[in-house]
mmCIF file of C-alpha atoms in Angstrom:
data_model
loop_
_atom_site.group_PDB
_atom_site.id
_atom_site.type_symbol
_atom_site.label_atom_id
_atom_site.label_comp_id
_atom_site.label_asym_id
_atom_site.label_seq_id
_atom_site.Cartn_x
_atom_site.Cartn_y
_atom_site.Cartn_z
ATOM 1 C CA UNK M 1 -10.921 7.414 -32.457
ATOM 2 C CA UNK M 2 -7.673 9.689 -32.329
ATOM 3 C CA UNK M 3 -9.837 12.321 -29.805
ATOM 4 C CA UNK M 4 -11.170 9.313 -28.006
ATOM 5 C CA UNK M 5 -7.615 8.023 -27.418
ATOM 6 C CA UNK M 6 -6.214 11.154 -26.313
ATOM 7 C CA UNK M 7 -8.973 11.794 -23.957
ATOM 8 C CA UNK M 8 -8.056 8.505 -22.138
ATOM 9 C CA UNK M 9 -4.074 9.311 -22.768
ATOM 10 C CA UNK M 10 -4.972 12.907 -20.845
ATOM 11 C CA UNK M 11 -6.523 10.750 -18.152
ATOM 12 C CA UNK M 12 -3.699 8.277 -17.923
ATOM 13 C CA UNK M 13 -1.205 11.104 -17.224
ATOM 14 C CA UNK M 14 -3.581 12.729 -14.634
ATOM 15 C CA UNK M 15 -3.493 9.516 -12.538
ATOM 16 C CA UNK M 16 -0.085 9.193 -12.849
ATOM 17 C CA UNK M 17 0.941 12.641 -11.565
ATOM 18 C CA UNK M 18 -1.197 11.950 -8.400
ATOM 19 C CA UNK M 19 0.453 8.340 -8.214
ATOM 20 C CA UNK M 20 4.080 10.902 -8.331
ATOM 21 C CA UNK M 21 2.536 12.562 -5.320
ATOM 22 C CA UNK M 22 1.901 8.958 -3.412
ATOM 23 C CA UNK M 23 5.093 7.631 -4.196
ATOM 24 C CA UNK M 24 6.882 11.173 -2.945
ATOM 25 C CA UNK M 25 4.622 10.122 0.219
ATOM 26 C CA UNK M 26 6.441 6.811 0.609
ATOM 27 C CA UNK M 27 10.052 8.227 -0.124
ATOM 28 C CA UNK M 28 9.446 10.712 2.872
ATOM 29 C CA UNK M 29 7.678 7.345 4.675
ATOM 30 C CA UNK M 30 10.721 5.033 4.069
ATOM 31 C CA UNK M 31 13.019 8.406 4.767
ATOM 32 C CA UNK M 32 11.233 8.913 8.344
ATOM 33 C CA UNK M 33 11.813 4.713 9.162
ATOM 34 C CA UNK M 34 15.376 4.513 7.978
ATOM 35 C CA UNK M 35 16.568 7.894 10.335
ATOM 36 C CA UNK M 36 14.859 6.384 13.420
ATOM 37 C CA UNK M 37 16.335 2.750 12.579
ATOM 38 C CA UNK M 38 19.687 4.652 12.200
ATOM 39 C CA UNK M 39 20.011 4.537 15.892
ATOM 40 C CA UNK M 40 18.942 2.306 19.211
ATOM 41 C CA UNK M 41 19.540 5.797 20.700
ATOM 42 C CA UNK M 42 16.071 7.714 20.741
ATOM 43 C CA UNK M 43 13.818 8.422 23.199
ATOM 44 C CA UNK M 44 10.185 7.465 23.363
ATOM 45 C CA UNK M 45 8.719 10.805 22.206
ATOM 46 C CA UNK M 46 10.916 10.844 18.838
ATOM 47 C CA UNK M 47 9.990 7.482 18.014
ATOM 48 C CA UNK M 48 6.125 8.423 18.783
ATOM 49 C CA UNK M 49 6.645 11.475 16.792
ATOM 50 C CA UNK M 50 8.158 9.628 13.906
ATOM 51 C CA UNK M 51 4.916 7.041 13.922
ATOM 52 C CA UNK M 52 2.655 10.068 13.901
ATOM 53 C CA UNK M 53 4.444 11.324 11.102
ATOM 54 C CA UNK M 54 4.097 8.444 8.909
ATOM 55 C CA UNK M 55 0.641 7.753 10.223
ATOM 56 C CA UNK M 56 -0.313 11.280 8.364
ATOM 57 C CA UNK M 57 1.213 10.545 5.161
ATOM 58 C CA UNK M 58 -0.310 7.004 4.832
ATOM 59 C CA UNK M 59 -3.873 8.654 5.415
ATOM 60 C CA UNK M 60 -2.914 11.253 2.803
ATOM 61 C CA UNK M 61 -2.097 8.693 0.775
ATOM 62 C CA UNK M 62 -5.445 6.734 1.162
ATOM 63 C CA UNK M 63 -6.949 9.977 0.243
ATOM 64 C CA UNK M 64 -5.247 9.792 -3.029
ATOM 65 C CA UNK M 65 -6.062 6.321 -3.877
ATOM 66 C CA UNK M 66 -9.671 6.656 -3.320
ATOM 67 C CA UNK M 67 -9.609 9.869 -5.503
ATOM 68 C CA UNK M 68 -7.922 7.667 -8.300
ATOM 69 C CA UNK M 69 -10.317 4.573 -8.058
ATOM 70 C CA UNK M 70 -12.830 7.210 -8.542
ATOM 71 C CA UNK M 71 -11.487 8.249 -11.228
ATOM 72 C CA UNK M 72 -10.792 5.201 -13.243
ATOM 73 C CA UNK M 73 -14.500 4.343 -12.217
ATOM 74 C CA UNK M 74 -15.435 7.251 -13.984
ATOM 75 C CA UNK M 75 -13.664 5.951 -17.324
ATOM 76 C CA UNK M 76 -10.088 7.936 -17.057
ATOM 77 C CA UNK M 77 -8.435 5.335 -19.078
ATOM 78 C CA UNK M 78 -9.200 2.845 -21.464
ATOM 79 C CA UNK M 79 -11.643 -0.635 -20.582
ATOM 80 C CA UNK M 80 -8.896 -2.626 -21.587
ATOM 81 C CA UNK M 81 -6.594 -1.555 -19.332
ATOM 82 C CA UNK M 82 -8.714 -0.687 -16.010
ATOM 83 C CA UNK M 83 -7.888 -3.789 -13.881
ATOM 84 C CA UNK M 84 -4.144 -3.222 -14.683
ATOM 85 C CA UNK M 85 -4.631 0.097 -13.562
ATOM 86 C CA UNK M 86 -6.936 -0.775 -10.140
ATOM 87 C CA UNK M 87 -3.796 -3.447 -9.588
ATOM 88 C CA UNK M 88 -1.457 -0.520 -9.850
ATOM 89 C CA UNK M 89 -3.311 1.350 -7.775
ATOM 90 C CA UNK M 90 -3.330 -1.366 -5.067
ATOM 91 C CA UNK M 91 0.429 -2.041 -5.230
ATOM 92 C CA UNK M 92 0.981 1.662 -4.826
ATOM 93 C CA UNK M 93 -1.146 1.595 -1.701
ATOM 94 C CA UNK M 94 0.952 -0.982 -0.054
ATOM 95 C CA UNK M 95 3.984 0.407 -0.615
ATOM 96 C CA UNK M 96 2.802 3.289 1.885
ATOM 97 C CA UNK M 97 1.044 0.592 4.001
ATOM 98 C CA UNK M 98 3.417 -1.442 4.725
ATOM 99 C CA UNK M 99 6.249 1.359 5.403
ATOM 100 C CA UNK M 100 3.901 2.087 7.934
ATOM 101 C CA UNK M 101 3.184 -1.008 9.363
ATOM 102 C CA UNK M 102 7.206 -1.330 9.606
ATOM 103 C CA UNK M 103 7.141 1.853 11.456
ATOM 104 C CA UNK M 104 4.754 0.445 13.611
ATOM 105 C CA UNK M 105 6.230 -3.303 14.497
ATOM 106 C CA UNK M 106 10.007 -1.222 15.024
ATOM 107 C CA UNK M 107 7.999 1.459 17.749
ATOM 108 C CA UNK M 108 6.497 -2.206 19.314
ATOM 109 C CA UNK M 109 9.925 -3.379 19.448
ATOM 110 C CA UNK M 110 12.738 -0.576 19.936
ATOM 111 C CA UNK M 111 13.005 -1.657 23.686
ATOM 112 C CA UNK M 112 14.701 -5.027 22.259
ATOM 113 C CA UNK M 113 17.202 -3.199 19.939
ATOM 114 C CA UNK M 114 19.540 -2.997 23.208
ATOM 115 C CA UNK M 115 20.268 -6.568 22.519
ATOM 116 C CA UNK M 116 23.897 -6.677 20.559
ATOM 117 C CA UNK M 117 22.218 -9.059 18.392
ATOM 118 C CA UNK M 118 19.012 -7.836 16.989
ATOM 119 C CA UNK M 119 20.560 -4.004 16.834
ATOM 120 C CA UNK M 120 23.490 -5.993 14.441
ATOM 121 C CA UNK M 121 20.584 -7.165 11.948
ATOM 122 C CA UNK M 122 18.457 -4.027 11.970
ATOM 123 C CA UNK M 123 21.725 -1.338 11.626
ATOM 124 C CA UNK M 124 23.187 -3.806 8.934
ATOM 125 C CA UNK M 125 21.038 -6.425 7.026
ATOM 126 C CA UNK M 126 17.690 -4.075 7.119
ATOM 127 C CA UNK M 127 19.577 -0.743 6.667
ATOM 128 C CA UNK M 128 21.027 -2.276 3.305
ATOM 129 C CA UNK M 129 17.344 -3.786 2.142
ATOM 130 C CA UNK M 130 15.496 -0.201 3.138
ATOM 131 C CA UNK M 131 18.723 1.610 0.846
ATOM 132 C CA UNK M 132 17.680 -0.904 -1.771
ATOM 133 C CA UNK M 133 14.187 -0.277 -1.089
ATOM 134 C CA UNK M 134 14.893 4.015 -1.612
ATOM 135 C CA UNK M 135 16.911 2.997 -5.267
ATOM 136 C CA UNK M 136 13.556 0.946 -6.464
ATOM 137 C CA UNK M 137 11.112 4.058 -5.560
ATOM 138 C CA UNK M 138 13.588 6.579 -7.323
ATOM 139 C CA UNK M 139 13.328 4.552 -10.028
ATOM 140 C CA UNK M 140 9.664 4.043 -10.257
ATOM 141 C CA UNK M 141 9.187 7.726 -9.259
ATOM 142 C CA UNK M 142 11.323 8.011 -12.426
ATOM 143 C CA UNK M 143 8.704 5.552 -14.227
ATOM 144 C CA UNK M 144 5.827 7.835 -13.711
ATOM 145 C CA UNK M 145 7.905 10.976 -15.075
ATOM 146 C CA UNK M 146 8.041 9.170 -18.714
ATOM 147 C CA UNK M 147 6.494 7.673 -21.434
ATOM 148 C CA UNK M 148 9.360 6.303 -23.628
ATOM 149 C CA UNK M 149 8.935 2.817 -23.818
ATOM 150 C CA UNK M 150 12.335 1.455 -23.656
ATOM 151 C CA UNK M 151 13.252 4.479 -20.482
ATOM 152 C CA UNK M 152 10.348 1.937 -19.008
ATOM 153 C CA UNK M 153 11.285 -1.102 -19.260
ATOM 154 C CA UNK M 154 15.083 -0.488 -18.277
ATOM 155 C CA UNK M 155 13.607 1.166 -15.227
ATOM 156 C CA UNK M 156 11.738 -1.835 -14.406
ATOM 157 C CA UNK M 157 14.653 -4.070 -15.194
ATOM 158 C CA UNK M 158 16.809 -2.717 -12.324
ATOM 159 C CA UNK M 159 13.772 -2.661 -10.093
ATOM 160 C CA UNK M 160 13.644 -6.180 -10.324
ATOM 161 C CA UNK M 161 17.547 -6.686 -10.211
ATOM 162 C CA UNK M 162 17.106 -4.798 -6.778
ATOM 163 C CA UNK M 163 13.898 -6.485 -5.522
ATOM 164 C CA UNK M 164 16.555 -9.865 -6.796
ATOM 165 C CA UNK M 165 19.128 -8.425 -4.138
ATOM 166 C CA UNK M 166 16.898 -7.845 -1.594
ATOM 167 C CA UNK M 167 15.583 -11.798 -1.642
ATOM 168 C CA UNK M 168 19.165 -12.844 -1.444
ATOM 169 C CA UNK M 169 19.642 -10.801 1.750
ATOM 170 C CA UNK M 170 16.365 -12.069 3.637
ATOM 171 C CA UNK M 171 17.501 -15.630 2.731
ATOM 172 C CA UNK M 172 20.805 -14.374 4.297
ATOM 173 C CA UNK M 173 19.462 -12.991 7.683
ATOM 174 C CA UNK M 174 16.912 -15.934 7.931
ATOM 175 C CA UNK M 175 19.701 -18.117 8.050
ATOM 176 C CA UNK M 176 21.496 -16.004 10.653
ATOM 177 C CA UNK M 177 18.352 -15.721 12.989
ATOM 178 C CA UNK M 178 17.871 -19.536 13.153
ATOM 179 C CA UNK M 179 21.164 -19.391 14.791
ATOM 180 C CA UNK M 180 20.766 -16.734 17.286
ATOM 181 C CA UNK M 181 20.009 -17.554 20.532
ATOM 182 C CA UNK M 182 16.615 -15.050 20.544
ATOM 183 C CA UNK M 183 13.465 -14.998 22.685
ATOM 184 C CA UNK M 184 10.139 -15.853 21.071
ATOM 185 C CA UNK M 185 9.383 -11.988 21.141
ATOM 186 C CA UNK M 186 12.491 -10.875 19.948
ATOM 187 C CA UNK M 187 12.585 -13.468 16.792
ATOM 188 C CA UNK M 188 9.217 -12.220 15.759
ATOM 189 C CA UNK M 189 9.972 -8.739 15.946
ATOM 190 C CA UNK M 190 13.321 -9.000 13.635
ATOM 191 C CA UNK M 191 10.873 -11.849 11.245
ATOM 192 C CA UNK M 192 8.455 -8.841 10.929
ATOM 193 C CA UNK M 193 10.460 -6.247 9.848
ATOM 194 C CA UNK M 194 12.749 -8.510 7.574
ATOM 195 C CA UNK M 195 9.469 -9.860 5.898
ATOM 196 C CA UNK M 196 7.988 -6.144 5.969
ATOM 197 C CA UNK M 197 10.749 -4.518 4.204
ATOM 198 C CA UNK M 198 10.849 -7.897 1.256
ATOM 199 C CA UNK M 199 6.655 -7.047 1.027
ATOM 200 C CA UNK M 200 7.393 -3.254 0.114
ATOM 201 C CA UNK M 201 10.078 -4.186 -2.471
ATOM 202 C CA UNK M 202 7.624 -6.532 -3.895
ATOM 203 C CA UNK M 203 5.163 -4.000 -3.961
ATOM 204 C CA UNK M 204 7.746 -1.528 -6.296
ATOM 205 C CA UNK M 205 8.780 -4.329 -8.658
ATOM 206 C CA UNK M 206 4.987 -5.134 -9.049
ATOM 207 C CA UNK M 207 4.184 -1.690 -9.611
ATOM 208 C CA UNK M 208 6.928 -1.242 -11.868
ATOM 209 C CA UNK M 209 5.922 -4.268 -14.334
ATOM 210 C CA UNK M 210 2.000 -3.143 -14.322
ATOM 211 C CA UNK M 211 2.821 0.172 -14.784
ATOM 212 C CA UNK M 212 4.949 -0.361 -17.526
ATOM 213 C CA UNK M 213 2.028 -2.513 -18.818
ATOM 214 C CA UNK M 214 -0.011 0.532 -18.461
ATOM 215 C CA UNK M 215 1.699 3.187 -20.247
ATOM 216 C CA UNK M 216 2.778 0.652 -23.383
ATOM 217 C CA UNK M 217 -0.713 -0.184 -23.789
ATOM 218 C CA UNK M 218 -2.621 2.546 -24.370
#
């Protein structure tokens, strides 16, 4: 039984070194969004250059999921704990996803950042949820780096505390958009990338709590 456990333990830490590697893929992700939506200032080809960036290191990151669904398939960790694990897995992936997706809506949409307005929310209100958004991966990159149960949950406490703040702030903006006088197209666009950025942080604090599931369980 001991052997049998720490074959599945020896598993458990090989899938969460490559989940390290995916969530190092979303720090450079959220790293590439935040410089470009530091400014209303860059040209076309440095906003195309950032989406191809990002674009690579989402695909990368597929490449790792499907290795680790593979994996678990395979029996790398114990029955009782597979569907946590596949959940994991899936919150992970959407972390990177919808980074990218962001990317994607703000390269659809930099032409409207020359409005006062909508430039006001993103260098403001979104810069402050993607800095919140960088604290909750440090801390779950910090997750994945331990096994000491308590190190986990008070990692996954202030995740949540941070995924807390970052509700209160899209309350905050929604409030301030109904009162802008916006176009159709330019409401959407600043919707989007407010929703997009609450989504990832949801992601983290849902990967935090099954992860710490995870690791306490087995």
């Amino acid at each position: 039984m001991h052997r049998l456990k720490r074959v599945f333990s020896s598993g458990l830490e090989e899938i969460k070194e490559k989940l390290g590697e995916h969530v190092a893929l979303s720090q450079e992700s959220l790293r590439v969004l935040q410089e470009v939506a530091s400014s209303r200032g860059h040209d076309k080809p440095h906003v195309d250059e950032a989406v191809r960036k990002i674009t690579a290191l989402e695909r990368e990151g597929d490449e790792i999921v499907r290795e680790l669904v593979d994996r678990v398939a395979q029996g790398a960790v114990v029955p009782t704990v597979t569907n946590v694990v596949l959940v994991l897995l899936d919150n992970v992936d959407n972390i990177l996803d919808m980074i990218y997706f962001a990317m994607k809506e703000v390269k659809r949409g930099y032409h409207l950042w020359k409005n006062d307005a909508i430039f006001s929310i993103v260098s403001t209100e979104l810069k402050e949820m993607l800095d919140l958004v960088k604290s909750m991966l440090e801390y779950l990159h910090n997750m994945l780096r331990t096994s000491d149960a308590e190190e986990l949950r008070r990692h996954a406490r202030i995740i949540s505390s941070l995924e807390e703040e970052i509700d209160e702030i899209k309350e905050a903006i929604l409030d301030k958009i109904y009162n802008l006088e916006l176009n159709a197209v330019e409401f959407n666009h600043v919707v989007s990338l407010i929703y997009t950025a609450d989504k990832i942080a949801d992601n983290v604090q849902d990967a935090a709590y099954h992860l710490a599931t995870v690791i306490t369980s087995v």
